[in-house]
Amino acid sequence: MNILVVGSGGREHALVWKIAQNKAVKNLFCAPGNAGIAQNATCVDIKADDIDGLLSFALSEKIDLTVVGPEAPLAAGIVDIFEKKGLTVFGASKKAAQLEASKTFSKNLMIKYKIPTAQGQSFTNYDQAEKYIKSMAAPLVVKADGLAAGKGVLICNTEKEALNALTLILKDQAFGSAGARVVIEECLIGEEASFLALTDGKTVLALPSSQDHKRIFDNDEGPNTGGMGAYSPAPLVDSIMHDKIMNEVMIPTVNAMAAEGIPYKGILYAGLMIDRDKIKVLEFNARFGDPEAQPLLMRLKSDLVELMLACIDGTLDRHTMDIDDKAAVCLVMAAGGYPNSYAKGKVITGLDVAAKIKDVVVFHAGTQFKGKSVVTSGGRVLGVTALGETVEKTIDKAYKATAKITWDKAFYRKDIGQKALDRLNTPPKVGIVMGSDSDFAVMKETLVTLKKFGIPYEITVASAHRTPERACEFASTARTRGIRVIIAAAGQAAHLAGAMAAHTTLPVIGVPIDASSLNGLDALLSTVQMPPGVPVATVAIGKPGATNAGILAAQILGVSDPQIEKYLEDHKKDMAKSVTKKADALAAKLK
Ligand code: AMP
């Protein structure tokens, strides 16, 4: 098979590195590529936006599959042009790529199909946009509609800043035609995560979660860049959040595009803002992220070529994605001065030494050959990517490898992955123990509820009858791990909550599970009928009880935590609103 990869950055190096592992690949080309890519592919001197040049090359070299890395050729219609000539190409069509290339298109789609996003509107008229800004409370975000190399988003803390941003984009045309339209939206709070999936327009196969670092300096300070590092998995996106993202964002978006008559094939990348249990889409991209591609492709065990071909021919439902359990971390080494002006042509040393470290790959982004030396040729120069047992060990490995490489004024952030470590090291406040893993279907409701209140938890399985020592050990050591409330769930002769209450001074909430012919009444009685002196706060049987156990735990913690108390008040208001809405709907129906 002859394959052509279009692009020249770290993402394309990762793509080429992964594609080269497929045994069926005979000739692998990259246009235009870089010095690192040249180790795995033949670099061809054609620019990524020279679609005519790429087309003649693909036809003359009998390319069987073209893989498009960056957004610009996708938005310019490379996929449609190649397909018209009978070529096989992986990427979104011109119309589908609007999801990235037009923020108005994606905002309207999300509003129409109720995909969660920041409240906002799109304008071409200055006066109308000005009126909208004045009607919204600052902070606000003003965005150029089109592709602006990641620079077209202005976060405005005051109304005045928002009006200045509007003038800059619409009147001064600071981003050229990309700013002929603006999208103005509410400023979201939370933590960002990237969620990528492969899709053939019907089936959506998720890649693992990842997080990027957009700002140039440590602690997310300084101007935005193309990305200074990334890691995967992102602990922010646990399995509950993963399912929620798939069900509320990824699958609805692919279905929405199909319903609009614009089937979406290729990579769907959602940039998300996550606040406790709430997800909102910040942006969509129609391609792999850079640097997210580097850690993601290091973790992908399945063959990428087969997956891409399945996306193209609509057979992705026959595939699964095999992902390495290990963590991956990518550190971007940049030229001093980036993202503003920086020097090029600096000789890079230490590449060979770093490449010899096990489970480390140095992906090249802005490099070229000068004679036999590899020199810098861009702002982001390298993406040193490591694979390891834990996020902590992997960060360490990536920094050790990075320390082997240098050039005049090389620069990199020192805190890549810190957010993941902070989250992993946050002690749990609630400890949940289930008598059996089969109780998880019910107890998932407790986790969903705790997430709503931003409460960290720990969950495990221990049986009062089969592993009594384990259950007691959990209860007697819980306080030292930071746990303040224990929730115990069990079915049948449910002695778990009582046994745990006997071994701790922490409050214990018992959730009776419906796991026998007695419909959970057995579990209810054995949980609630505790002797005086050892109380178990018992909630309802099954899922309603699991939800209430989460709320009760939040209420216990809320007594001394004003933030949780505030979330509880919001929760009560939301519940009241939804009941009023139902009452109004019923009244309207009966009129
Ligand atoms: P975008 O290209 O739309 O993802 O915007 C680039 C970056 O701007 C995002 O990664 C966020 O850091 C930030 N951003 C975009 N939209 C918003 C928003 N509505 N609220 C807060 N931050 C935002």
Coordinates of N, CA, C and O and ligand atoms in Angstrom, one line a residue, residues 103 118 141 143 153 155 185-188 192 214 273 282-283, ligand 1:
K103 N -17.3 28.8 13.1 CA -17.8 28.7 14.5 C -19.3 29.0 14.5 O -20.0 28.6 15.3
A118 N -21.7 26.9 25.0 CA -21.9 28.2 25.7 C -23.0 28.9 25.0 O -23.1 28.9 23.7
V141 N -16.8 36.1 25.5 CA -15.8 35.6 24.6 C -16.2 36.0 23.2 O -17.4 35.8 22.8
K143 N -15.2 35.7 19.2 CA -14.5 34.8 18.4 C -14.6 35.1 16.9 O -15.8 35.3 16.4
V153 N -9.7 33.8 19.1 CA -10.6 33.8 20.3 C -10.1 34.8 21.4 O -9.0 34.7 21.8
I155 N -10.8 36.4 25.0 CA -11.6 36.4 26.3 C -11.6 37.8 26.8 O -10.6 38.4 27.0
E185 N -20.1 34.8 22.8 CA -20.7 33.8 23.8 C -20.3 34.1 25.2 O -19.3 34.8 25.5
E186 N -21.0 33.4 26.1 CA -20.7 33.5 27.5 C -19.4 32.9 27.8 O -19.0 32.0 27.1
C187 N -18.7 33.4 28.8 CA -17.4 32.8 29.2 C -17.7 31.7 30.2 O -18.3 31.9 31.2
L188 N -17.1 30.5 29.8 CA -17.4 29.3 30.7 C -16.3 29.2 31.7 O -15.1 29.5 31.4
E192 N -10.5 22.4 31.0 CA -10.7 21.9 29.6 C -10.1 20.5 29.4 O -9.2 20.1 30.1
K214 N -2.5 25.0 26.6 CA -2.4 26.0 25.5 C -1.5 27.2 25.8 O -0.9 27.8 24.9
M273 N -15.3 22.2 27.9 CA -15.1 22.8 29.3 C -16.0 22.0 30.2 O -17.2 21.8 30.0
L282 N -16.5 23.8 23.6 CA -15.9 25.1 23.3 C -15.7 25.2 21.8 O -15.8 26.3 21.2
E283 N -15.3 24.1 21.2 CA -15.0 24.1 19.7 C -15.0 22.7 19.2 O -14.8 21.7 20.0
Ligands
AMP1 P1 -11.7 27.7 20.7 O1 -10.9 27.8 19.4 O2 -13.1 28.1 20.5 O3 -11.6 26.4 21.4 O4 -11.1 28.7 21.7 C1 -9.7 28.6 22.1 C2 -9.6 28.6 23.6 O5 -10.3 29.8 24.1 C3 -10.3 27.5 24.3 O6 -9.5 26.4 24.4 C4 -10.6 28.1 25.7 O7 -9.4 28.1 26.5 C5 -10.9 29.5 25.3 N1 -12.4 29.6 25.2 C6 -13.1 29.5 24.0 N2 -14.4 29.7 24.2 C7 -14.6 29.9 25.5 C8 -15.7 30.2 26.4 N3 -16.9 30.3 25.9 N4 -15.5 30.4 27.7 C9 -14.2 30.3 28.2 N5 -13.1 30.1 27.5 C10 -13.3 29.9 26.1

